[in-house]
Amino acid sequence: MVHQATVTAPVNIAVVKYWGKRDTKLHLPTNSSLSVTLDQDYLCSTTTARADAAFKKEDGSPEDRDRLWLNGNEETIAGNGRFERCISEMRALRTKYEQTKPDATKLADLPLRIASHNSFPTAAGLASSASGYAALTAALAALYELNTFLPSSPAPAHLPIPALSKLARQGSGSACRSLMGGFVAWDMGAHADGRDSAARQIADEAHWPDMHAIICVASAAKKAVSSTAGMQATVATSPLHAARCGVPAPGAPVAAYASGRGLVDGPGGTMAQMQDAIRRKDFDTFAEVAMAESNQFHAVALDTRPPIRYMNDTSWNIVSAITAYNTLVAQRTRGQRKYAAAYTFDAGPNAVVYALQSDVREIIELLLALFPFAEGAAHDARTGMQAGERPFEDRLGVFGEEGWAGQAGVPEGWSEGVGPFEPGEVKRLIHTKVGPGPRVYEGFGRTDEARAVLGADGYPKKL
Amino acid sequence: MVHQATVTAPVNIAVVKYWGKRDTKLHLPTNSSLSVTLDQDYLCSTTTARADAAFKKEDGSPEDRDRLWLNGNEETIAGNGRFERCISEMRALRTKYEQTKPDATKLADLPLRIASHNSFPTAAGLASSASGYAALTAALAALYELNTFLPSSPAPAHLPIPALSKLARQGSGSACRSLMGGFVAWDMGAHADGRDSAARQIADEAHWPDMHAIICVASAAKKAVSSTAGMQATVATSPLHAARCGVPAPGAPVAAYASGRGLVDGPGGTMAQMQDAIRRKDFDTFAEVAMAESNQFHAVALDTRPPIRYMNDTSWNIVSAITAYNTLVAQRTRGQRKYAAAYTFDAGPNAVVYALQSDVREIIELLLALFPFAEGAAHDARTGMQAGERPFEDRLGVFGEEGWAGQAGVPEGWSEGVGPFEPGEVKRLIHTKVGPGPRVYEGFGRTDEARAVLGADGYPKKL
């Protein structure tokens, strides 16, 4: 019998930003964060994990180590603290289980092979590490059937989410938020051992289903300063980050970081405002806080010594466009609505624009008018576009049954002076919406050979 | 006898940034600031003010109002609070003087004509309003001979600086710092009436004469958000600006802003660090604080709702170049020096790079290598270049007697990966150094027809 699990995990895009660790080993953050989980039908990481005594080395002798491939390229597990820690902690849990239940299948001692595949470009500010580590954690949990003994999973074949979120966090902080659908908080917690620093679902994807997202791919190049290095430089040197977190100065002792303080976690802070906005489905507040959080994150990056910068001129053109659009919406509704679109930027130049379903078509047409694609833009490995795919595909049918036929235009009353910008500044628009948490395709007794990204030969499939 | 005064006033470039007023009428700042006064041989505002009973209107009847021209274009004084206030306060002082001394020449009731000319492009982030209002204030003070009765002028024919700085401040906040040479603080003060919010010289231009400045003109377009509007939006909405100023929240009451608090004026804040660095001629600290202050100013602009942005991709390329250069300097001096160049950006994309004389040639050659001028770049009204002038002129003779012959190059050990950038990103380099305060060419009994920018006909000269 093959012991194999295959899961997909979604991307999440934060609207209250995670930037900074108070403990770099345990990945304990300096402030809480909150994100929207995006539909994984289009953007996701797929991971297959297999434990197999029959794995062979290239020379035909029995395999004696774990192996892992990302998008077909083998990664070294030994020496990569994150992969190593995640795998060894999951294996330790399985070992403990097998010791408790002598009739359990002996999986813990078998070599592992893991293949993971992203449906979008890696390390371009699209939170690939979040979905990737969430998928890795979920795949191992399904393979080892951790639901049977971790305390937080009531139903069989369900992943024990709160326990897993603490493990996923140690791979990549924001990965814990990709373990649930809808709107997910990552509470910073108070304890030094991190036991209360976990993901918590604010509302599931059915709560506010008309929350849509438009990803504007400005550049898919790898970023200059990694998030991991950048955020710790900010913690160590930025007085404004200290103020954001409510600690007296940069480099404050770990114990100085606490819930209940600062601009995010303090009374009336952005976490409280955002949770309340989501529960009430108040888009105006959601948008105001999301944009302020994005800007404040980039502000503390800029306040770092030396400064860190992820937004480029194209990013700022998108900010100008959305700001002008919101001004127009406020005018035509005579102030009944303040915002119909909310931009947010992670550690890269790409924007994600949140909007309600009823406004999405107008916003997409506006973005297509202001940011024309470059002539002949099509298949492009850097933007993740497949052969035959166009820079915008009407996947969610906002342009009706015929699909998108090139429509683009500014709304009535649009002020001159903002755009149109040079063709090619935005390379691709991806329209998606809020979605559910990870899906288990193989594991808990099921198989799905088509979904698996690790082939029967023990090597990643060519995708 | 013609009653006329002509003065020049220098540009100043802040190294501790002024951004925000706690009183918009009196121009009282939310924090103290500190600047370097640049040599006015090249960059300056020249202003001529004349009081004359013989001025005629275009129809030949006697003139009954004050008139003012900036760079040859007439400005409306009535309705421009700043011009109006500056002129009326100076005239009120003269009136008072004439009432006290009945033998004084009656100037206060005569119509005024004022012409002002900048030697560089206006409103492009080169602090033209600072030198302009400083020159206006100084010219009126010289015309009205305010030195004879304002308390702070010991010598005849010297401007009464502390008193004037409170008047200049009301034209443009940073103008008060252009009334003195060398290194000048503008103390925020504590009183609601602004009587202690004045300029103060930290050290004159002879204290640290090898302090040089290289202005990198990235764009001379007018800025999108004026400083006046931008800074008050920041005060009203930015939590990070509140933290910078040590007040509890954006929009805090005026009385909440006080010396002794916040990241600038608080204990160990940037004002104290910078004053100390200047007194000790400690370039490492000067550079570190100057760059941190520039970045923090742009960070609080970014934290504004909606965000304000002055630095563009070219500005950031300059940041990358200077950061890499400083890393190289630290390496080759084995950490004896941390910085040999310090960038700062005002409310625009242009950089000013401070450096010591001994490093200036290497830095200029580096900038010329990384930021090649566009082909054929020469006379350009937007950058203030005159016909026949090249984008870089070796005004201070760093390339020896032959002058600059196109030398450009990176220092030994320069890391690949930063630049060279596209030709034309930097349009012009201006090399200058620390300089003295305003110069009075006409007034106090002297005349200098060649320097005057107002002609004998009562209209601005064509320059």
JSON list of C-alpha atoms in Angstrom, two decimals, chain A residues 200-393:
[
{"chain": "A", "resi": 200, "resn": "ARG", "atom": "CA", "xyz": [-7.86, 31.96, 14.11]},
{"chain": "A", "resi": 201, "resn": "GLN", "atom": "CA", "xyz": [-10.68, 32.18, 11.62]},
{"chain": "A", "resi": 202, "resn": "ILE", "atom": "CA", "xyz": [-12.60, 35.46, 11.88]},
{"chain": "A", "resi": 203, "resn": "ALA", "atom": "CA", "xyz": [-15.19, 34.41, 9.32]},
{"chain": "A", "resi": 204, "resn": "ASP", "atom": "CA", "xyz": [-15.29, 31.70, 6.68]},
{"chain": "A", "resi": 205, "resn": "GLU", "atom": "CA", "xyz": [-15.48, 32.21, 2.92]},
{"chain": "A", "resi": 206, "resn": "ALA", "atom": "CA", "xyz": [-19.30, 32.02, 2.95]},
{"chain": "A", "resi": 207, "resn": "HIS", "atom": "CA", "xyz": [-19.59, 35.02, 5.26]},
{"chain": "A", "resi": 208, "resn": "TRP", "atom": "CA", "xyz": [-18.70, 37.67, 2.68]},
{"chain": "A", "resi": 209, "resn": "PRO", "atom": "CA", "xyz": [-18.56, 35.83, -0.65]},
{"chain": "A", "resi": 210, "resn": "ASP", "atom": "CA", "xyz": [-18.70, 38.98, -2.78]},
{"chain": "A", "resi": 211, "resn": "MET", "atom": "CA", "xyz": [-15.23, 39.96, -1.56]},
{"chain": "A", "resi": 212, "resn": "HIS", "atom": "CA", "xyz": [-13.15, 39.84, -4.73]},
{"chain": "A", "resi": 213, "resn": "ALA", "atom": "CA", "xyz": [-9.49, 40.46, -5.41]},
{"chain": "A", "resi": 214, "resn": "ILE", "atom": "CA", "xyz": [-7.70, 41.71, -8.51]},
{"chain": "A", "resi": 215, "resn": "ILE", "atom": "CA", "xyz": [-3.99, 40.96, -8.59]},
{"chain": "A", "resi": 216, "resn": "CYS", "atom": "CA", "xyz": [-2.00, 43.45, -10.64]},
{"chain": "A", "resi": 217, "resn": "VAL", "atom": "CA", "xyz": [1.31, 41.81, -11.57]},
{"chain": "A", "resi": 218, "resn": "ALA", "atom": "CA", "xyz": [3.78, 44.67, -11.91]},
{"chain": "A", "resi": 219, "resn": "SER", "atom": "CA", "xyz": [6.89, 42.58, -12.01]},
{"chain": "A", "resi": 220, "resn": "ALA", "atom": "CA", "xyz": [7.61, 38.99, -11.25]},
{"chain": "A", "resi": 221, "resn": "ALA", "atom": "CA", "xyz": [11.30, 39.46, -10.66]},
{"chain": "A", "resi": 222, "resn": "LYS", "atom": "CA", "xyz": [12.75, 38.13, -7.42]},
{"chain": "A", "resi": 223, "resn": "LYS", "atom": "CA", "xyz": [12.84, 40.79, -4.76]},
{"chain": "A", "resi": 224, "resn": "ALA", "atom": "CA", "xyz": [16.07, 42.50, -3.68]},
{"chain": "A", "resi": 225, "resn": "VAL", "atom": "CA", "xyz": [15.63, 42.12, 0.07]},
{"chain": "A", "resi": 226, "resn": "SER", "atom": "CA", "xyz": [13.93, 38.95, 1.31]},
{"chain": "A", "resi": 227, "resn": "SER", "atom": "CA", "xyz": [11.08, 39.37, 3.76]},
{"chain": "A", "resi": 228, "resn": "THR", "atom": "CA", "xyz": [12.95, 37.31, 6.32]},
{"chain": "A", "resi": 229, "resn": "ALA", "atom": "CA", "xyz": [16.01, 39.56, 6.32]},
{"chain": "A", "resi": 230, "resn": "GLY", "atom": "CA", "xyz": [14.06, 42.76, 5.76]},
{"chain": "A", "resi": 231, "resn": "MET", "atom": "CA", "xyz": [11.66, 42.42, 8.64]},
{"chain": "A", "resi": 232, "resn": "GLN", "atom": "CA", "xyz": [14.41, 41.76, 11.17]},
{"chain": "A", "resi": 233, "resn": "ALA", "atom": "CA", "xyz": [16.37, 44.77, 9.95]},
{"chain": "A", "resi": 234, "resn": "THR", "atom": "CA", "xyz": [13.21, 46.80, 10.58]},
{"chain": "A", "resi": 235, "resn": "VAL", "atom": "CA", "xyz": [12.75, 45.36, 14.07]},
{"chain": "A", "resi": 236, "resn": "ALA", "atom": "CA", "xyz": [16.38, 46.15, 14.89]},
{"chain": "A", "resi": 237, "resn": "THR", "atom": "CA", "xyz": [16.54, 49.71, 13.53]},
{"chain": "A", "resi": 238, "resn": "SER", "atom": "CA", "xyz": [13.18, 51.40, 12.88]},
{"chain": "A", "resi": 239, "resn": "PRO", "atom": "CA", "xyz": [11.85, 53.75, 15.56]},
{"chain": "A", "resi": 240, "resn": "LEU", "atom": "CA", "xyz": [8.55, 53.93, 13.67]},
{"chain": "A", "resi": 241, "resn": "HIS", "atom": "CA", "xyz": [8.21, 50.13, 13.78]},
{"chain": "A", "resi": 242, "resn": "ALA", "atom": "CA", "xyz": [8.78, 50.29, 17.52]},
{"chain": "A", "resi": 243, "resn": "ALA", "atom": "CA", "xyz": [5.93, 52.80, 17.72]},
{"chain": "A", "resi": 244, "resn": "ARG", "atom": "CA", "xyz": [3.73, 50.58, 15.53]},
{"chain": "A", "resi": 245, "resn": "CYS", "atom": "CA", "xyz": [4.31, 47.72, 17.96]},
{"chain": "A", "resi": 246, "resn": "GLY", "atom": "CA", "xyz": [4.12, 49.79, 21.13]},
{"chain": "A", "resi": 247, "resn": "VAL", "atom": "CA", "xyz": [7.64, 49.05, 22.33]},
{"chain": "A", "resi": 248, "resn": "PRO", "atom": "CA", "xyz": [9.96, 51.77, 23.60]},
{"chain": "A", "resi": 249, "resn": "ALA", "atom": "CA", "xyz": [12.69, 51.55, 20.94]},
{"chain": "A", "resi": 250, "resn": "PRO", "atom": "CA", "xyz": [14.02, 49.40, 18.11]},
{"chain": "A", "resi": 251, "resn": "GLY", "atom": "CA", "xyz": [15.63, 46.23, 19.39]},
{"chain": "A", "resi": 252, "resn": "ALA", "atom": "CA", "xyz": [13.45, 46.18, 22.51]},
{"chain": "A", "resi": 253, "resn": "PRO", "atom": "CA", "xyz": [13.59, 42.94, 24.51]},
{"chain": "A", "resi": 254, "resn": "VAL", "atom": "CA", "xyz": [11.30, 40.15, 23.34]},
{"chain": "A", "resi": 255, "resn": "ALA", "atom": "CA", "xyz": [9.12, 40.48, 26.44]},
{"chain": "A", "resi": 256, "resn": "ALA", "atom": "CA", "xyz": [8.34, 44.12, 25.54]},
{"chain": "A", "resi": 257, "resn": "TYR", "atom": "CA", "xyz": [6.21, 42.97, 22.61]},
{"chain": "A", "resi": 258, "resn": "ALA", "atom": "CA", "xyz": [2.74, 42.22, 23.85]},
{"chain": "A", "resi": 259, "resn": "SER", "atom": "CA", "xyz": [-0.87, 42.15, 22.74]},
{"chain": "A", "resi": 260, "resn": "GLY", "atom": "CA", "xyz": [-2.80, 45.17, 23.84]},
{"chain": "A", "resi": 261, "resn": "ARG", "atom": "CA", "xyz": [-0.13, 47.64, 22.75]},
{"chain": "A", "resi": 262, "resn": "GLY", "atom": "CA", "xyz": [0.79, 49.68, 19.71]},
{"chain": "A", "resi": 263, "resn": "LEU", "atom": "CA", "xyz": [-1.02, 50.75, 16.59]},
{"chain": "A", "resi": 264, "resn": "VAL", "atom": "CA", "xyz": [-2.00, 47.23, 15.53]},
{"chain": "A", "resi": 265, "resn": "ASP", "atom": "CA", "xyz": [-2.80, 45.37, 18.74]},
{"chain": "A", "resi": 266, "resn": "GLY", "atom": "CA", "xyz": [-3.54, 48.30, 21.04]},
{"chain": "A", "resi": 267, "resn": "PRO", "atom": "CA", "xyz": [-7.05, 49.48, 21.96]},
{"chain": "A", "resi": 268, "resn": "GLY", "atom": "CA", "xyz": [-8.82, 50.67, 18.81]},
{"chain": "A", "resi": 269, "resn": "GLY", "atom": "CA", "xyz": [-5.88, 49.43, 16.76]},
{"chain": "A", "resi": 270, "resn": "THR", "atom": "CA", "xyz": [-6.04, 48.13, 13.23]},
{"chain": "A", "resi": 271, "resn": "MET", "atom": "CA", "xyz": [-6.66, 44.50, 14.29]},
{"chain": "A", "resi": 272, "resn": "ALA", "atom": "CA", "xyz": [-9.79, 45.45, 16.23]},
{"chain": "A", "resi": 273, "resn": "GLN", "atom": "CA", "xyz": [-10.99, 47.77, 13.46]},
{"chain": "A", "resi": 274, "resn": "MET", "atom": "CA", "xyz": [-10.45, 45.18, 10.75]},
{"chain": "A", "resi": 275, "resn": "GLN", "atom": "CA", "xyz": [-12.09, 42.30, 12.60]},
{"chain": "A", "resi": 276, "resn": "ASP", "atom": "CA", "xyz": [-15.09, 44.48, 13.29]},
{"chain": "A", "resi": 277, "resn": "ALA", "atom": "CA", "xyz": [-15.27, 45.64, 9.65]},
{"chain": "A", "resi": 278, "resn": "ILE", "atom": "CA", "xyz": [-15.22, 42.04, 8.42]},
{"chain": "A", "resi": 279, "resn": "ARG", "atom": "CA", "xyz": [-17.89, 40.90, 10.88]},
{"chain": "A", "resi": 280, "resn": "ARG", "atom": "CA", "xyz": [-20.14, 43.81, 9.88]},
{"chain": "A", "resi": 281, "resn": "LYS", "atom": "CA", "xyz": [-19.20, 43.48, 6.17]},
{"chain": "A", "resi": 282, "resn": "ASP", "atom": "CA", "xyz": [-18.32, 47.18, 6.22]},
{"chain": "A", "resi": 283, "resn": "PHE", "atom": "CA", "xyz": [-16.27, 47.66, 3.06]},
{"chain": "A", "resi": 284, "resn": "ASP", "atom": "CA", "xyz": [-15.50, 51.33, 3.76]},
{"chain": "A", "resi": 285, "resn": "THR", "atom": "CA", "xyz": [-13.71, 50.49, 6.99]},
{"chain": "A", "resi": 286, "resn": "PHE", "atom": "CA", "xyz": [-12.14, 47.37, 5.48]},
{"chain": "A", "resi": 287, "resn": "ALA", "atom": "CA", "xyz": [-10.69, 49.46, 2.66]},
{"chain": "A", "resi": 288, "resn": "GLU", "atom": "CA", "xyz": [-9.51, 52.33, 4.81]},
{"chain": "A", "resi": 289, "resn": "VAL", "atom": "CA", "xyz": [-7.71, 50.05, 7.25]},
{"chain": "A", "resi": 290, "resn": "ALA", "atom": "CA", "xyz": [-6.30, 47.77, 4.54]},
{"chain": "A", "resi": 291, "resn": "MET", "atom": "CA", "xyz": [-4.76, 50.69, 2.62]},
{"chain": "A", "resi": 292, "resn": "ALA", "atom": "CA", "xyz": [-3.46, 52.35, 5.80]},
{"chain": "A", "resi": 293, "resn": "GLU", "atom": "CA", "xyz": [-1.90, 49.04, 6.90]},
{"chain": "A", "resi": 294, "resn": "SER", "atom": "CA", "xyz": [-0.24, 48.51, 3.53]},
{"chain": "A", "resi": 295, "resn": "ASN", "atom": "CA", "xyz": [1.16, 52.03, 3.57]},
{"chain": "A", "resi": 296, "resn": "GLN", "atom": "CA", "xyz": [2.31, 51.77, 7.18]},
{"chain": "A", "resi": 297, "resn": "PHE", "atom": "CA", "xyz": [4.12, 48.51, 6.49]},
{"chain": "A", "resi": 298, "resn": "HIS", "atom": "CA", "xyz": [5.98, 50.13, 3.58]},
{"chain": "A", "resi": 299, "resn": "ALA", "atom": "CA", "xyz": [6.61, 53.19, 5.77]},
{"chain": "A", "resi": 300, "resn": "VAL", "atom": "CA", "xyz": [8.37, 51.17, 8.47]},
{"chain": "A", "resi": 301, "resn": "ALA", "atom": "CA", "xyz": [10.34, 49.37, 5.76]},
{"chain": "A", "resi": 302, "resn": "LEU", "atom": "CA", "xyz": [11.45, 52.81, 4.54]},
{"chain": "A", "resi": 303, "resn": "ASP", "atom": "CA", "xyz": [12.31, 53.83, 8.12]},
{"chain": "A", "resi": 304, "resn": "THR", "atom": "CA", "xyz": [14.73, 50.89, 8.34]},
{"chain": "A", "resi": 305, "resn": "ARG", "atom": "CA", "xyz": [18.50, 51.54, 8.25]},
{"chain": "A", "resi": 306, "resn": "PRO", "atom": "CA", "xyz": [19.37, 51.19, 5.40]},
{"chain": "A", "resi": 307, "resn": "PRO", "atom": "CA", "xyz": [15.87, 51.66, 3.99]},
{"chain": "A", "resi": 308, "resn": "ILE", "atom": "CA", "xyz": [13.95, 48.84, 2.35]},
{"chain": "A", "resi": 309, "resn": "ARG", "atom": "CA", "xyz": [11.68, 49.49, -0.58]},
{"chain": "A", "resi": 310, "resn": "TYR", "atom": "CA", "xyz": [9.32, 47.15, -2.38]},
{"chain": "A", "resi": 311, "resn": "MET", "atom": "CA", "xyz": [6.90, 49.50, -4.17]},
{"chain": "A", "resi": 312, "resn": "ASN", "atom": "CA", "xyz": [8.13, 50.94, -7.47]},
{"chain": "A", "resi": 313, "resn": "ASP", "atom": "CA", "xyz": [6.81, 53.67, -9.78]},
{"chain": "A", "resi": 314, "resn": "THR", "atom": "CA", "xyz": [4.22, 51.27, -11.21]},
{"chain": "A", "resi": 315, "resn": "SER", "atom": "CA", "xyz": [3.00, 50.41, -7.72]},
{"chain": "A", "resi": 316, "resn": "TRP", "atom": "CA", "xyz": [2.56, 54.11, -7.05]},
{"chain": "A", "resi": 317, "resn": "ASN", "atom": "CA", "xyz": [0.70, 54.60, -10.29]},
{"chain": "A", "resi": 318, "resn": "ILE", "atom": "CA", "xyz": [-1.74, 51.94, -9.08]},
{"chain": "A", "resi": 319, "resn": "VAL", "atom": "CA", "xyz": [-2.07, 53.80, -5.75]},
{"chain": "A", "resi": 320, "resn": "SER", "atom": "CA", "xyz": [-2.85, 57.01, -7.65]},
{"chain": "A", "resi": 321, "resn": "ALA", "atom": "CA", "xyz": [-5.42, 55.26, -9.83]},
{"chain": "A", "resi": 322, "resn": "ILE", "atom": "CA", "xyz": [-7.25, 53.64, -6.90]},
{"chain": "A", "resi": 323, "resn": "THR", "atom": "CA", "xyz": [-7.14, 56.86, -4.86]},
{"chain": "A", "resi": 324, "resn": "ALA", "atom": "CA", "xyz": [-8.67, 58.80, -7.77]},
{"chain": "A", "resi": 325, "resn": "TYR", "atom": "CA", "xyz": [-11.28, 56.08, -8.31]},
{"chain": "A", "resi": 326, "resn": "ASN", "atom": "CA", "xyz": [-12.33, 56.17, -4.65]},
{"chain": "A", "resi": 327, "resn": "THR", "atom": "CA", "xyz": [-12.61, 59.96, -4.83]},
{"chain": "A", "resi": 328, "resn": "LEU", "atom": "CA", "xyz": [-14.94, 59.56, -7.82]},
{"chain": "A", "resi": 329, "resn": "VAL", "atom": "CA", "xyz": [-17.04, 56.95, -6.01]},
{"chain": "A", "resi": 330, "resn": "ALA", "atom": "CA", "xyz": [-17.38, 59.25, -2.99]},
{"chain": "A", "resi": 331, "resn": "GLN", "atom": "CA", "xyz": [-18.46, 62.09, -5.28]},
{"chain": "A", "resi": 332, "resn": "ARG", "atom": "CA", "xyz": [-21.07, 60.16, -7.21]},
{"chain": "A", "resi": 333, "resn": "THR", "atom": "CA", "xyz": [-22.55, 58.59, -4.07]},
{"chain": "A", "resi": 334, "resn": "ARG", "atom": "CA", "xyz": [-22.44, 61.98, -2.34]},
{"chain": "A", "resi": 335, "resn": "GLY", "atom": "CA", "xyz": [-20.31, 60.52, 0.40]},
{"chain": "A", "resi": 336, "resn": "GLN", "atom": "CA", "xyz": [-22.52, 57.49, 1.05]},
{"chain": "A", "resi": 337, "resn": "ARG", "atom": "CA", "xyz": [-19.53, 55.37, 0.12]},
{"chain": "A", "resi": 338, "resn": "LYS", "atom": "CA", "xyz": [-15.94, 56.42, 0.73]},
{"chain": "A", "resi": 339, "resn": "TYR", "atom": "CA", "xyz": [-14.18, 53.54, -0.99]},
{"chain": "A", "resi": 340, "resn": "ALA", "atom": "CA", "xyz": [-14.99, 50.96, -3.64]},
{"chain": "A", "resi": 341, "resn": "ALA", "atom": "CA", "xyz": [-11.46, 49.59, -4.02]},
{"chain": "A", "resi": 342, "resn": "ALA", "atom": "CA", "xyz": [-8.63, 48.90, -1.58]},
{"chain": "A", "resi": 343, "resn": "TYR", "atom": "CA", "xyz": [-5.05, 48.30, -2.67]},
{"chain": "A", "resi": 344, "resn": "THR", "atom": "CA", "xyz": [-2.52, 46.36, -0.66]},
{"chain": "A", "resi": 345, "resn": "PHE", "atom": "CA", "xyz": [1.13, 45.63, -1.42]},
{"chain": "A", "resi": 346, "resn": "ASP", "atom": "CA", "xyz": [3.18, 42.85, 0.15]},
{"chain": "A", "resi": 347, "resn": "ALA", "atom": "CA", "xyz": [6.96, 42.69, -0.01]},
{"chain": "A", "resi": 348, "resn": "GLY", "atom": "CA", "xyz": [7.02, 43.33, -3.75]},
{"chain": "A", "resi": 349, "resn": "PRO", "atom": "CA", "xyz": [5.70, 45.73, -6.37]},
{"chain": "A", "resi": 350, "resn": "ASN", "atom": "CA", "xyz": [2.49, 43.82, -7.21]},
{"chain": "A", "resi": 351, "resn": "ALA", "atom": "CA", "xyz": [-0.81, 45.21, -6.02]},
{"chain": "A", "resi": 352, "resn": "VAL", "atom": "CA", "xyz": [-3.80, 43.25, -4.83]},
{"chain": "A", "resi": 353, "resn": "VAL", "atom": "CA", "xyz": [-6.97, 45.30, -5.13]},
{"chain": "A", "resi": 354, "resn": "TYR", "atom": "CA", "xyz": [-9.90, 44.19, -2.98]},
{"chain": "A", "resi": 355, "resn": "ALA", "atom": "CA", "xyz": [-13.37, 45.15, -4.14]},
{"chain": "A", "resi": 356, "resn": "LEU", "atom": "CA", "xyz": [-16.95, 43.98, -3.86]},
{"chain": "A", "resi": 357, "resn": "GLN", "atom": "CA", "xyz": [-18.38, 41.91, -6.72]},
{"chain": "A", "resi": 358, "resn": "SER", "atom": "CA", "xyz": [-20.75, 44.70, -7.79]},
{"chain": "A", "resi": 359, "resn": "ASP", "atom": "CA", "xyz": [-17.83, 47.06, -8.50]},
{"chain": "A", "resi": 360, "resn": "VAL", "atom": "CA", "xyz": [-15.37, 44.59, -9.94]},
{"chain": "A", "resi": 361, "resn": "ARG", "atom": "CA", "xyz": [-16.21, 45.00, -13.61]},
{"chain": "A", "resi": 362, "resn": "GLU", "atom": "CA", "xyz": [-15.86, 48.78, -13.48]},
{"chain": "A", "resi": 363, "resn": "ILE", "atom": "CA", "xyz": [-12.53, 48.49, -11.65]},
{"chain": "A", "resi": 364, "resn": "ILE", "atom": "CA", "xyz": [-11.15, 45.89, -14.06]},
{"chain": "A", "resi": 365, "resn": "GLU", "atom": "CA", "xyz": [-12.15, 48.02, -17.05]},
{"chain": "A", "resi": 366, "resn": "LEU", "atom": "CA", "xyz": [-10.51, 51.03, -15.39]},
{"chain": "A", "resi": 367, "resn": "LEU", "atom": "CA", "xyz": [-7.27, 49.16, -14.67]},
{"chain": "A", "resi": 368, "resn": "LEU", "atom": "CA", "xyz": [-7.19, 47.77, -18.21]},
{"chain": "A", "resi": 369, "resn": "ALA", "atom": "CA", "xyz": [-7.66, 51.30, -19.58]},
{"chain": "A", "resi": 370, "resn": "LEU", "atom": "CA", "xyz": [-5.03, 52.95, -17.37]},
{"chain": "A", "resi": 371, "resn": "PHE", "atom": "CA", "xyz": [-2.48, 50.12, -17.56]},
{"chain": "A", "resi": 372, "resn": "PRO", "atom": "CA", "xyz": [-2.58, 48.77, -21.12]},
{"chain": "A", "resi": 373, "resn": "PHE", "atom": "CA", "xyz": [-0.66, 45.56, -21.61]},
{"chain": "A", "resi": 374, "resn": "ALA", "atom": "CA", "xyz": [2.44, 45.63, -23.76]},
{"chain": "A", "resi": 375, "resn": "GLU", "atom": "CA", "xyz": [1.96, 44.80, -27.42]},
{"chain": "A", "resi": 376, "resn": "GLY", "atom": "CA", "xyz": [1.96, 41.04, -27.96]},
{"chain": "A", "resi": 377, "resn": "ALA", "atom": "CA", "xyz": [2.17, 40.23, -24.23]},
{"chain": "A", "resi": 378, "resn": "ALA", "atom": "CA", "xyz": [1.30, 36.61, -23.83]},
{"chain": "A", "resi": 379, "resn": "HIS", "atom": "CA", "xyz": [3.15, 33.55, -22.56]},
{"chain": "A", "resi": 380, "resn": "ASP", "atom": "CA", "xyz": [5.67, 34.86, -20.05]},
{"chain": "A", "resi": 381, "resn": "ALA", "atom": "CA", "xyz": [7.46, 32.65, -17.57]},
{"chain": "A", "resi": 382, "resn": "ARG", "atom": "CA", "xyz": [8.13, 35.56, -15.21]},
{"chain": "A", "resi": 383, "resn": "THR", "atom": "CA", "xyz": [4.44, 36.31, -14.77]},
{"chain": "A", "resi": 384, "resn": "GLY", "atom": "CA", "xyz": [3.45, 32.66, -14.71]},
{"chain": "A", "resi": 385, "resn": "MET", "atom": "CA", "xyz": [1.39, 32.98, -17.87]},
{"chain": "A", "resi": 386, "resn": "GLN", "atom": "CA", "xyz": [0.91, 29.73, -19.74]},
{"chain": "A", "resi": 387, "resn": "ALA", "atom": "CA", "xyz": [1.13, 29.38, -23.50]},
{"chain": "A", "resi": 388, "resn": "GLY", "atom": "CA", "xyz": [-2.10, 30.66, -25.04]},
{"chain": "A", "resi": 389, "resn": "GLU", "atom": "CA", "xyz": [-3.13, 32.49, -21.87]},
{"chain": "A", "resi": 390, "resn": "ARG", "atom": "CA", "xyz": [-3.84, 36.21, -22.22]},
{"chain": "A", "resi": 391, "resn": "PRO", "atom": "CA", "xyz": [-2.70, 38.81, -19.64]},
{"chain": "A", "resi": 392, "resn": "PHE", "atom": "CA", "xyz": [-6.30, 39.02, -18.50]},
{"chain": "A", "resi": 393, "resn": "GLU", "atom": "CA", "xyz": [-8.67, 36.08, -18.59]}
]
